Coordinates of C-alpha atoms and ligand atoms in Angstrom, one line a residue:
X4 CA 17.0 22.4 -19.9
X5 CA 14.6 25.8 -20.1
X6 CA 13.0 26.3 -17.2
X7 CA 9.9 28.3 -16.5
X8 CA 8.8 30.1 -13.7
X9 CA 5.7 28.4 -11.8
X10 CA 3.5 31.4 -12.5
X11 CA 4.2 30.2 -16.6
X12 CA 4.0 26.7 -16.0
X13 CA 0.7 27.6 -13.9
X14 CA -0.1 29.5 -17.5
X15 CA 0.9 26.6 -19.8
X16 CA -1.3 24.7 -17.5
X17 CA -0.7 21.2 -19.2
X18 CA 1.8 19.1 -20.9
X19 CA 5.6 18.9 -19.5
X20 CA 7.4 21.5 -17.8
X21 CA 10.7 21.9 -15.4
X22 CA 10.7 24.8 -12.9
X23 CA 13.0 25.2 -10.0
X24 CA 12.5 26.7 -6.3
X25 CA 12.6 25.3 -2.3
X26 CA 11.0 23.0 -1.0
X27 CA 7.9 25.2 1.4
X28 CA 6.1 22.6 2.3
X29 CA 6.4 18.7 2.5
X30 CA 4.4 15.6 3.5
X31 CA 4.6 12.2 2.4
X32 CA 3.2 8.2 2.8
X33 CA 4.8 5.7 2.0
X34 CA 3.8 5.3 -1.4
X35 CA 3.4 9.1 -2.7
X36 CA 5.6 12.1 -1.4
X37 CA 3.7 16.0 -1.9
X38 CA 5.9 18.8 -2.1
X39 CA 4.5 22.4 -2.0
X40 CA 7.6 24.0 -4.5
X41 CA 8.2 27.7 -4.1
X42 CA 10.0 30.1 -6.4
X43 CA 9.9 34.4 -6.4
X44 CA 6.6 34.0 -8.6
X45 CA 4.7 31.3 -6.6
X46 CA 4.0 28.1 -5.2
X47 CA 3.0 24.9 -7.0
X48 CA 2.1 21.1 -5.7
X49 CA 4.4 18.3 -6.9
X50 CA 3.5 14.4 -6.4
X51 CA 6.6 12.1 -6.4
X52 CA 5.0 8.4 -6.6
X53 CA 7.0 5.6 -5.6
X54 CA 6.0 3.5 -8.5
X55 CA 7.6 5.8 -10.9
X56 CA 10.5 6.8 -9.4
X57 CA 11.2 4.0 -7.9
X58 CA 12.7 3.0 -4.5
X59 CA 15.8 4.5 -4.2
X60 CA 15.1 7.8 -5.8
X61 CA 11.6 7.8 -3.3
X62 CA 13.6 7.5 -0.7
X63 CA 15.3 10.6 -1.6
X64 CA 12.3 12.2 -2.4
X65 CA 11.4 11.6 1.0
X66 CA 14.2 12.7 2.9
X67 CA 13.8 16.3 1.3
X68 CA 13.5 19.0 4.0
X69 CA 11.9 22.3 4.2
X70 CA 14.1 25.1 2.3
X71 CA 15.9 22.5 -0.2
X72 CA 16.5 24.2 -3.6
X73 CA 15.8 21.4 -6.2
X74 CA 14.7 21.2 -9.7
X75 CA 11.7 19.1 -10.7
X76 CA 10.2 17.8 -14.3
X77 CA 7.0 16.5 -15.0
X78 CA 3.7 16.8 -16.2
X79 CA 1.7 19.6 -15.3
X80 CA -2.3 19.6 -14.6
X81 CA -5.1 21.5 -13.2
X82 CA -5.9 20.5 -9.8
X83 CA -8.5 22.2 -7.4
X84 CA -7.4 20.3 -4.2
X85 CA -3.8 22.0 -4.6
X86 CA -2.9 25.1 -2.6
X87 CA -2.8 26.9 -6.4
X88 CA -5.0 25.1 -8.1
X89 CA -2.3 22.9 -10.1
X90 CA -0.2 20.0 -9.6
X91 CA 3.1 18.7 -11.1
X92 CA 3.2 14.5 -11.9
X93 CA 7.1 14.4 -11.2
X94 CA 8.7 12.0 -13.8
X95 CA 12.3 13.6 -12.6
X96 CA 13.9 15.7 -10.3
X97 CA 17.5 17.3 -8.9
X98 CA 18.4 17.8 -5.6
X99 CA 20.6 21.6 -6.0
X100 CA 21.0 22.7 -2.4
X101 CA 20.3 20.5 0.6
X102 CA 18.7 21.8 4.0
X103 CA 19.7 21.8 7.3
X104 CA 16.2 21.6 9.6
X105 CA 14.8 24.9 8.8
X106 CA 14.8 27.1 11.7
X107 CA 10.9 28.9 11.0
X108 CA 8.6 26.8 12.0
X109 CA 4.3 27.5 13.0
X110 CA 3.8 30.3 15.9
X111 CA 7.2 31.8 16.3
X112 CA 7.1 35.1 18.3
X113 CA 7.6 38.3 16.4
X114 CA 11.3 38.9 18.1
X115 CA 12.4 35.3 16.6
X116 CA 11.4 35.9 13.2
X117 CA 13.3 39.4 13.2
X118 CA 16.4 37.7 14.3
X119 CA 15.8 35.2 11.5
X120 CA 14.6 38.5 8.9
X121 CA 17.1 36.8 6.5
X122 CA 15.5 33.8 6.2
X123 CA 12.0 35.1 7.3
X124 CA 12.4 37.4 4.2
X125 CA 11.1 33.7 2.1
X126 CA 8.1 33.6 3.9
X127 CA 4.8 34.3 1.7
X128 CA 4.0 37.4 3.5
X129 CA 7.4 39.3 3.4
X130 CA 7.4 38.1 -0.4
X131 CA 3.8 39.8 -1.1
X132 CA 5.1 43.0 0.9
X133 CA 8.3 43.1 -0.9
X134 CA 6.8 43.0 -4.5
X135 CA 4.2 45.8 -3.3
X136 CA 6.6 47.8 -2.3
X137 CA 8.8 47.7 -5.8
X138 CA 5.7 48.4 -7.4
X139 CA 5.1 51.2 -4.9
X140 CA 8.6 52.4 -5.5
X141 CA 7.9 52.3 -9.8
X142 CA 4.5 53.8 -9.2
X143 CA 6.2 57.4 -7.3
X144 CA 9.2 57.4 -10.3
X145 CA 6.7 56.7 -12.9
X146 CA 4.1 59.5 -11.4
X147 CA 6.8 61.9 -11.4
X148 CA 8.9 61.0 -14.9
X149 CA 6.1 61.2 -16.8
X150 CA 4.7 64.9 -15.8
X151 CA 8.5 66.4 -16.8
X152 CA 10.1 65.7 -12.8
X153 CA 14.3 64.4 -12.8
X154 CA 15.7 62.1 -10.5
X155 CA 18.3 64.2 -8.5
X156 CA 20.3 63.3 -6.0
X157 CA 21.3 64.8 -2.4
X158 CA 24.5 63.5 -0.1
X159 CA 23.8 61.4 2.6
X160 CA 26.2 63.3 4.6
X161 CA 25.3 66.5 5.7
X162 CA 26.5 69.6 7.8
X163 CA 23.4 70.6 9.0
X164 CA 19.9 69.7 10.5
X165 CA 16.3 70.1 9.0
X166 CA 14.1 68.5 10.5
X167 CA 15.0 69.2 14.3
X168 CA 18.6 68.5 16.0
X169 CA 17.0 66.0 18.3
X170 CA 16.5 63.2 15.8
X171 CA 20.1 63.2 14.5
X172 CA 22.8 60.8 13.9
X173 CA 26.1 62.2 14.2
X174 CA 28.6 60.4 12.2
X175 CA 32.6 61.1 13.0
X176 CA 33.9 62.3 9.8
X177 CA 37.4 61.9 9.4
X178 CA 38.9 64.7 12.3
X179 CA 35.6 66.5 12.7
X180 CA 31.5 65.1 12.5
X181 CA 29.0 65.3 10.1
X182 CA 25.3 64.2 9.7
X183 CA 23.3 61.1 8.3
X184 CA 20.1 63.0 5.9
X185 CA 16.8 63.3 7.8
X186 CA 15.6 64.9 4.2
X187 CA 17.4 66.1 0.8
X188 CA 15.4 68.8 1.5
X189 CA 17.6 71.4 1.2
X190 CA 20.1 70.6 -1.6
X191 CA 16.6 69.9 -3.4
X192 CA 16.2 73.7 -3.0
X193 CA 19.5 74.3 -4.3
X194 CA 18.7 71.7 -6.5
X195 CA 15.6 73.3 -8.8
X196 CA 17.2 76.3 -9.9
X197 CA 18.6 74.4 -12.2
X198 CA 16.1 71.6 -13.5
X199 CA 12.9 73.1 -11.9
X200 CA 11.2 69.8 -11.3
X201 CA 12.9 67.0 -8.9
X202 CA 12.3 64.0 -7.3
X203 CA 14.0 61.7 -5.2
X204 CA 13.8 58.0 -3.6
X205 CA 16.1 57.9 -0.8
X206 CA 17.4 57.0 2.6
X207 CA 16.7 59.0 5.4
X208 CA 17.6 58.9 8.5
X209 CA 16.0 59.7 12.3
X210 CA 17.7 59.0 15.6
X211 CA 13.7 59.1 17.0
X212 CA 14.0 57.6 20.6
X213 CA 9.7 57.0 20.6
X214 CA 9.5 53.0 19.7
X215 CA 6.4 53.6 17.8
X216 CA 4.7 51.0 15.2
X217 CA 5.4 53.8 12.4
X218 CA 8.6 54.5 13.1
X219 CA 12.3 53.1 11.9
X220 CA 15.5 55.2 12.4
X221 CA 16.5 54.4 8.7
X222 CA 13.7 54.6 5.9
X223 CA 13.3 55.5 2.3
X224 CA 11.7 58.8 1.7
X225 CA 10.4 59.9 -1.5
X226 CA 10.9 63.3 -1.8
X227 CA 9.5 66.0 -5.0
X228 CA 11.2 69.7 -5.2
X229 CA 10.0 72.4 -7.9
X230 CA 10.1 75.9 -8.3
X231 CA 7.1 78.6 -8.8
X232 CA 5.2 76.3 -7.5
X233 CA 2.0 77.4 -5.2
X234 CA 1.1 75.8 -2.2
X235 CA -2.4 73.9 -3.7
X236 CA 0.6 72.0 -6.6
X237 CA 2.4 70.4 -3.6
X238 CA -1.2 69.5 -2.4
X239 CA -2.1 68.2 -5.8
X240 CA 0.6 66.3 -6.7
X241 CA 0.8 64.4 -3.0
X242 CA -2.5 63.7 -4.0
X243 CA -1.8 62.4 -7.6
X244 CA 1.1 60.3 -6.2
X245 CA -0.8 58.3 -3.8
X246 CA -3.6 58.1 -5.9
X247 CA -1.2 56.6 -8.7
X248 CA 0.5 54.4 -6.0
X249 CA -2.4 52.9 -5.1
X250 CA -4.3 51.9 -8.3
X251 CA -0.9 50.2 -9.3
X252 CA -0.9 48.1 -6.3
X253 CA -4.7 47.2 -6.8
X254 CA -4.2 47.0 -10.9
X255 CA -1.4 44.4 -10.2
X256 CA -0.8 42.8 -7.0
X257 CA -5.0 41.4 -6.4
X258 CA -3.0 38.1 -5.3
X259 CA -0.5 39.3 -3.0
X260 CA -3.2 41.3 -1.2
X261 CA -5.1 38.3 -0.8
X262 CA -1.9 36.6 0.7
X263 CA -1.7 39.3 3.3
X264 CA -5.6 39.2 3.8
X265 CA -6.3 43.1 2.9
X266 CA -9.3 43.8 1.4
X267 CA -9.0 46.1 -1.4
X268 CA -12.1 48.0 -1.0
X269 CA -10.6 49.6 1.6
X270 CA -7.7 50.6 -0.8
X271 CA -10.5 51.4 -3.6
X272 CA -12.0 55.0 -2.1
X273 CA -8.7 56.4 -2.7
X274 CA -8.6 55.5 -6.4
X275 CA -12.0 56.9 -6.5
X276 CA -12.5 60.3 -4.7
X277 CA -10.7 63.2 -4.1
X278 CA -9.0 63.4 -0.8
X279 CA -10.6 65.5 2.2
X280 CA -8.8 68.7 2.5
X281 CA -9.1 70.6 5.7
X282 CA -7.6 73.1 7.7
X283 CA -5.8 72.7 10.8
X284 CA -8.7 75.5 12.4
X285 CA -11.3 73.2 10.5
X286 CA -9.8 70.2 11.9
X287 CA -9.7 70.9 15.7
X288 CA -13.1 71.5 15.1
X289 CA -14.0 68.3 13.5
X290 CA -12.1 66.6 16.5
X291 CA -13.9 68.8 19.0
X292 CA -17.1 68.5 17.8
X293 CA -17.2 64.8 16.2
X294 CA -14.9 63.1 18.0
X295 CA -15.0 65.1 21.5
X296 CA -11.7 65.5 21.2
X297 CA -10.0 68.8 22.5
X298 CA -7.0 70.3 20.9
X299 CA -5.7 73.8 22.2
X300 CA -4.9 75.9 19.1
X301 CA -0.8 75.9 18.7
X302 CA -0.5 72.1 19.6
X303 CA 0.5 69.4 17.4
X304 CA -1.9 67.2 16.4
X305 CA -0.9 63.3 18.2
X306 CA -0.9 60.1 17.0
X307 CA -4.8 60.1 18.6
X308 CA -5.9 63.1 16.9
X309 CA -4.6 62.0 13.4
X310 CA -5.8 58.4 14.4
X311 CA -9.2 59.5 15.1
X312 CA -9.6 61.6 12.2
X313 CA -8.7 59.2 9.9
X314 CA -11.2 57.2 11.2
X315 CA -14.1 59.3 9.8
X316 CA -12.7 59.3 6.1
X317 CA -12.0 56.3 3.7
X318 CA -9.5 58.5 1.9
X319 CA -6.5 60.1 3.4
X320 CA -7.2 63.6 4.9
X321 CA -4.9 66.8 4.0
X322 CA -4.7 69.0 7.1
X323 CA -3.0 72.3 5.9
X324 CA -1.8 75.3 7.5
X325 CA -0.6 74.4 10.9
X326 CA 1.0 77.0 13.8
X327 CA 3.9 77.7 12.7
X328 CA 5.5 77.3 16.1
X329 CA 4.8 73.8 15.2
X330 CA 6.4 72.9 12.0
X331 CA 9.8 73.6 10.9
X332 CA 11.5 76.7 10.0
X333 CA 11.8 76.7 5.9
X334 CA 7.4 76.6 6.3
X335 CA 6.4 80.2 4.6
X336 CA 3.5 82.1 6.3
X337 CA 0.1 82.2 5.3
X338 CA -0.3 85.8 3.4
X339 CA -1.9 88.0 6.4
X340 CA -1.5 84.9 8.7
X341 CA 2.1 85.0 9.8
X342 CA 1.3 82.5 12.9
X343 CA 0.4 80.2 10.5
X344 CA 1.9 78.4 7.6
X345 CA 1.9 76.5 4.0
X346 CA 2.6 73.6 5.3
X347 CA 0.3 70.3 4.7
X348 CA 0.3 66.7 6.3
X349 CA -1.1 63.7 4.9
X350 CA -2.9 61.3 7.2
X351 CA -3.9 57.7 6.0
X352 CA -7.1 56.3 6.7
X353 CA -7.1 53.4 9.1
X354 CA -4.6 55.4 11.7
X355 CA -1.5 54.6 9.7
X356 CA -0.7 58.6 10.5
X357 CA 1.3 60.9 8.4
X358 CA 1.9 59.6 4.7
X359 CA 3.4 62.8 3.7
X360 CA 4.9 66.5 5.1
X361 CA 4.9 69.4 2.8
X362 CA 5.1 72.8 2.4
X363 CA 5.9 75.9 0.2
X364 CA 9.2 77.0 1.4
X365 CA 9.9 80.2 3.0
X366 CA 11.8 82.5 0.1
X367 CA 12.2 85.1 2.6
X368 CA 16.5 85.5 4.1
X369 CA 15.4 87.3 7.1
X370 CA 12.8 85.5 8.1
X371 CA 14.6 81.9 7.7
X372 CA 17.8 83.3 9.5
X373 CA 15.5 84.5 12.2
X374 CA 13.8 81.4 12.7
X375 CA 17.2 79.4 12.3
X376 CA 18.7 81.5 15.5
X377 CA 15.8 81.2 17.6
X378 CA 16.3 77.3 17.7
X379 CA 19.9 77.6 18.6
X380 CA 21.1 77.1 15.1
X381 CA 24.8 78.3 14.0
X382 CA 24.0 79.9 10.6
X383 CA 27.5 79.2 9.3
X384 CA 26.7 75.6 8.6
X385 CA 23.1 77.4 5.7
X386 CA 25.3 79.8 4.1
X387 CA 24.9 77.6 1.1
X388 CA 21.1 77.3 1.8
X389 CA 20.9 81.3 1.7
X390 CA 22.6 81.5 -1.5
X391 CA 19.3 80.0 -3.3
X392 CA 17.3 83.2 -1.7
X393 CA 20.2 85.2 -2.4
X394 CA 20.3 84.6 -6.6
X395 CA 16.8 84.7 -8.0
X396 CA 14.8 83.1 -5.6
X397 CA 11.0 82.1 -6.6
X398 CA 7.7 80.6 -5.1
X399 CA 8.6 77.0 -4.5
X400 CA 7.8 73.8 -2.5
X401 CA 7.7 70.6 -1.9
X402 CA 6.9 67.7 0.0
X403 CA 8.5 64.3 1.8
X404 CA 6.6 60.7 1.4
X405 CA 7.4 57.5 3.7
X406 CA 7.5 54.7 1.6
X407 CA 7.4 52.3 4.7
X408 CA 4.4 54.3 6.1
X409 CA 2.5 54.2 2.8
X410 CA 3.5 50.7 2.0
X411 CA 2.3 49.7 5.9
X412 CA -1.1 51.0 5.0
X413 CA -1.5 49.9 1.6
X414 CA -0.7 46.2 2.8
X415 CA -2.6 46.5 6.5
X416 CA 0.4 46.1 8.5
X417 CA 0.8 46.1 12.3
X418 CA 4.0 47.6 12.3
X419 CA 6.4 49.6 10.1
X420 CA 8.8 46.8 10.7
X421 CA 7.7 44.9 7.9
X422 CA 7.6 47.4 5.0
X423 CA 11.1 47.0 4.7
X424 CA 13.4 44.0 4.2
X425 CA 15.9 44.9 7.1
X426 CA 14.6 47.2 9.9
X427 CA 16.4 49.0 11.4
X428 CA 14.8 51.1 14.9
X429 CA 16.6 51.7 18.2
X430 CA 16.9 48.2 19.2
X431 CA 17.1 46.6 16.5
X432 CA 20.2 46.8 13.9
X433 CA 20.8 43.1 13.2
X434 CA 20.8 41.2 11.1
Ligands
ATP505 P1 6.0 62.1 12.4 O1 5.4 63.2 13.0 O2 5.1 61.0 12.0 O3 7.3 61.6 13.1 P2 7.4 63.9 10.7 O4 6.6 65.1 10.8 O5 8.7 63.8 11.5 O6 6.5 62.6 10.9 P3 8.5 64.7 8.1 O7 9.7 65.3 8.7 O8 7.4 65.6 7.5 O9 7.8 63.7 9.2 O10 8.9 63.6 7.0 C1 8.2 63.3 5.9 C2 7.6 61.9 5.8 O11 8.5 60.9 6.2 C3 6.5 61.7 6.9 O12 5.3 62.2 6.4 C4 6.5 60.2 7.1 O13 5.7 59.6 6.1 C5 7.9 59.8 6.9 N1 8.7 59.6 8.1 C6 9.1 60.6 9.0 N2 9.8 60.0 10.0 C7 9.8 58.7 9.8 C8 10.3 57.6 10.5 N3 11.0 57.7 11.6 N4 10.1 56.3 10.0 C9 9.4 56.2 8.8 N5 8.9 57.2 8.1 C10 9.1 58.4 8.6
MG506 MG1 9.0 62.8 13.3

């Protein structure tokens, strides 16, 4: 028996097919049973009639419960009052995997569908989100491939910090402890001496105590590395990738957004226009004098300041050189401007916050091993790090993209949670 997917059947659109999926939805009379069949490319209506199959096989049919994986053959035909616009005249079908009563029923809380994320992970929404995301994760590798980038690779376990000791994990290691990533960062910069041009989709890890809705203590991160690069490249190409990212989701996914009731003119702007690029100066001053917002110069900008200046753009917004007393310590000055850096943050529109953190990197020893002690670092654990500034160091950069926070605001999500199959945040780690 060949079976087709119910997207191709949909696309034969008449004649006899077999397709194969679970049972998503079923109601029946006594004379005619309707089952909603679901498989990773769709759903599609199926009649069983009692006439035709005849009583003991319709009394099957109408036993079946939610979730049961069965095989069906019949006639296919076009059908406006079915949920996809076809319906299957079942002439046979198999019963492959029975259901107990399915657990996921109408208005279950948010907490009971996380404890049920393995089952939860069928539902129409997580299935749109999940095929976004893979294209999301093509759409960076392809961006990247095809403009000369490799693939490289960083250990998971590391000796040192580099994004801040607070967020984290310490992992026993045999006799002594080690480090789960928070970026490849820094074997990246080892890294490009050699290739020039790398990229990364990865794992990274933040013990970050703040439950926030953008937040997970384990997420991918795609990250790009390259040497002689000038700050406005790392700019450019975190524009180009999100750019790229985007018009693939829009170029193939037009149903899946409609499943997760996005609009994709809000996604369409960022095809479209170049991204707003702004200072940090130029930014307190758009938040002072648009939003009434004041910022003190040297302070962060919060969740509210990012939130509120997204609000005035329909294309993220690329706030560059921050305080350096602010970012972390591989950020190189500004020439002339040493209290200020080559560093860059991406902010989605919508307030989905920072897409992407980047920088040129600091080439000077000195100043990195002065910055290093100041925060209480024991330079021991870099003396691999200073080796890159010790043989031929050049002008490099990079930058660091969350896939969960770009696929969040790509897909109009209320919470992080959901980008990913299996979060994982402080109080969650199951299942
Ligand atoms: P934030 O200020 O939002 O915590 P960050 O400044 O700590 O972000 P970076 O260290 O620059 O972030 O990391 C690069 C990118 O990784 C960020 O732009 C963001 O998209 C993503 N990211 C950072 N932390 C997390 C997290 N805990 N969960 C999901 N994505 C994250
Ligand atoms: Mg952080």
């Amino acid at each position: 028996m060949e079976y087709l997917t119910i997207r191709q059947a949909m696309g034969q659109g008449s004649g006899r097919v077999s397709v194969r999926g679970w049972v998503w939805r079923e109601r029946g009379s006594k004379k005619v049973k309707f089952i909603v069949l679901r498989d990773g490319t769709g759903i599609i209506q199926c009649v069983i009639e009692k006439q035709t199959a005849g009583d003991e096989r319709f009394a099957v049919a109408d036993a079946l419960q939610v979730e049961t994986a069965m095989t069906i053959s019949g006639t296919i035909r076009k059908d406006e009052r079915a949920p996809s616009g076809y319906e299957i005249a079942v002439d046979s079908f198999r019963m492959v995997g029975a259901s107990d009563t399915y657990p996921i029923t109408k208005d279950q809380s948010p907490e009971f569908l996380m404890d049920k994320r393995h089952l939860w992970l069928r539902s129409r929404k997580m299935q749109a989100i999940l095929k976004i995301r893979a294209t999301v994760f093509a759409a960076f590798r392809e961006y990247f491939d095809t403009r000369g980038f490799i693939e490289f690779h960083s250990p998971i376990f590391q000796a040192t910090q580099c994004e801040g000791g607070s967020s984290l994990f310490k992992v026993k290691y045999f006799e002594g402890e080690t480090f789960l990533a928070q970026t490849w960062q820094l074997y990246a910069e080892a890294g490009i001496f050699s290739y020039e041009k790398l990229y990364t989709i990865a794992p990274s890890f933040r013990a970050e105590k703040s439950k926030t809705s953008r937040h997970l203590t384990e997420y991918w991160h795609a990250e790009m590395e390259m040497a002689w690069a000038e700050f406005k490249d790392i700019m450019d190409h975190g524009e180009g990738v999100v750019k790229h990212m985007v018009a693939k989701v829009l170029e193939k996914h037009r149903e899946e957004l409609a499943v997760l009731g996005r609009d994709p003119k809000r996604l369409e702007p960022t095809v479209r226009k170049p991204f707003v690029r702004m200072t940090y100066d130029e930014a307190l001053k758009v938040l002072s004098e648009r939003c009434r917002l004041k910022v003190t110069w040297g302070k962060d900008l919060r969740t509210v300041e990012e939130d509120r200046l997204s609000s005035l753009y329909d294309v993220p917004v690329i706030v560059s050189e921050y305080p350096a007393e602010v970012k972390a310590f591989y950020m190189k000055g500004v020439e002339g401007r040493p209290e200020v850096v080559q560093g860059c943050d991406f902010i989605a529109p919508e307030g989905y916050g920072e897409i992407i953190g980047g920088s040129s990197r600091e080439t000077d020893l000195a100043v990195l091993e002065r910055r290093l002690k100041a925060a209480g670092e024991d330079l021991s654990g870099y003396e691999y790090y200073f080796d890159t500034r010790r043989y031929g160091s050049v002008p490099h950069g990079g930058f660091g993209l969350g896939m969960e926070r770009i696929v969040s605001w790509i897909c109009g999500l209320d919470t992080i949670k959901d980008a990913i199959p299996f979060p994982r945040t402080p109080l969650r780690w199951t299942p």
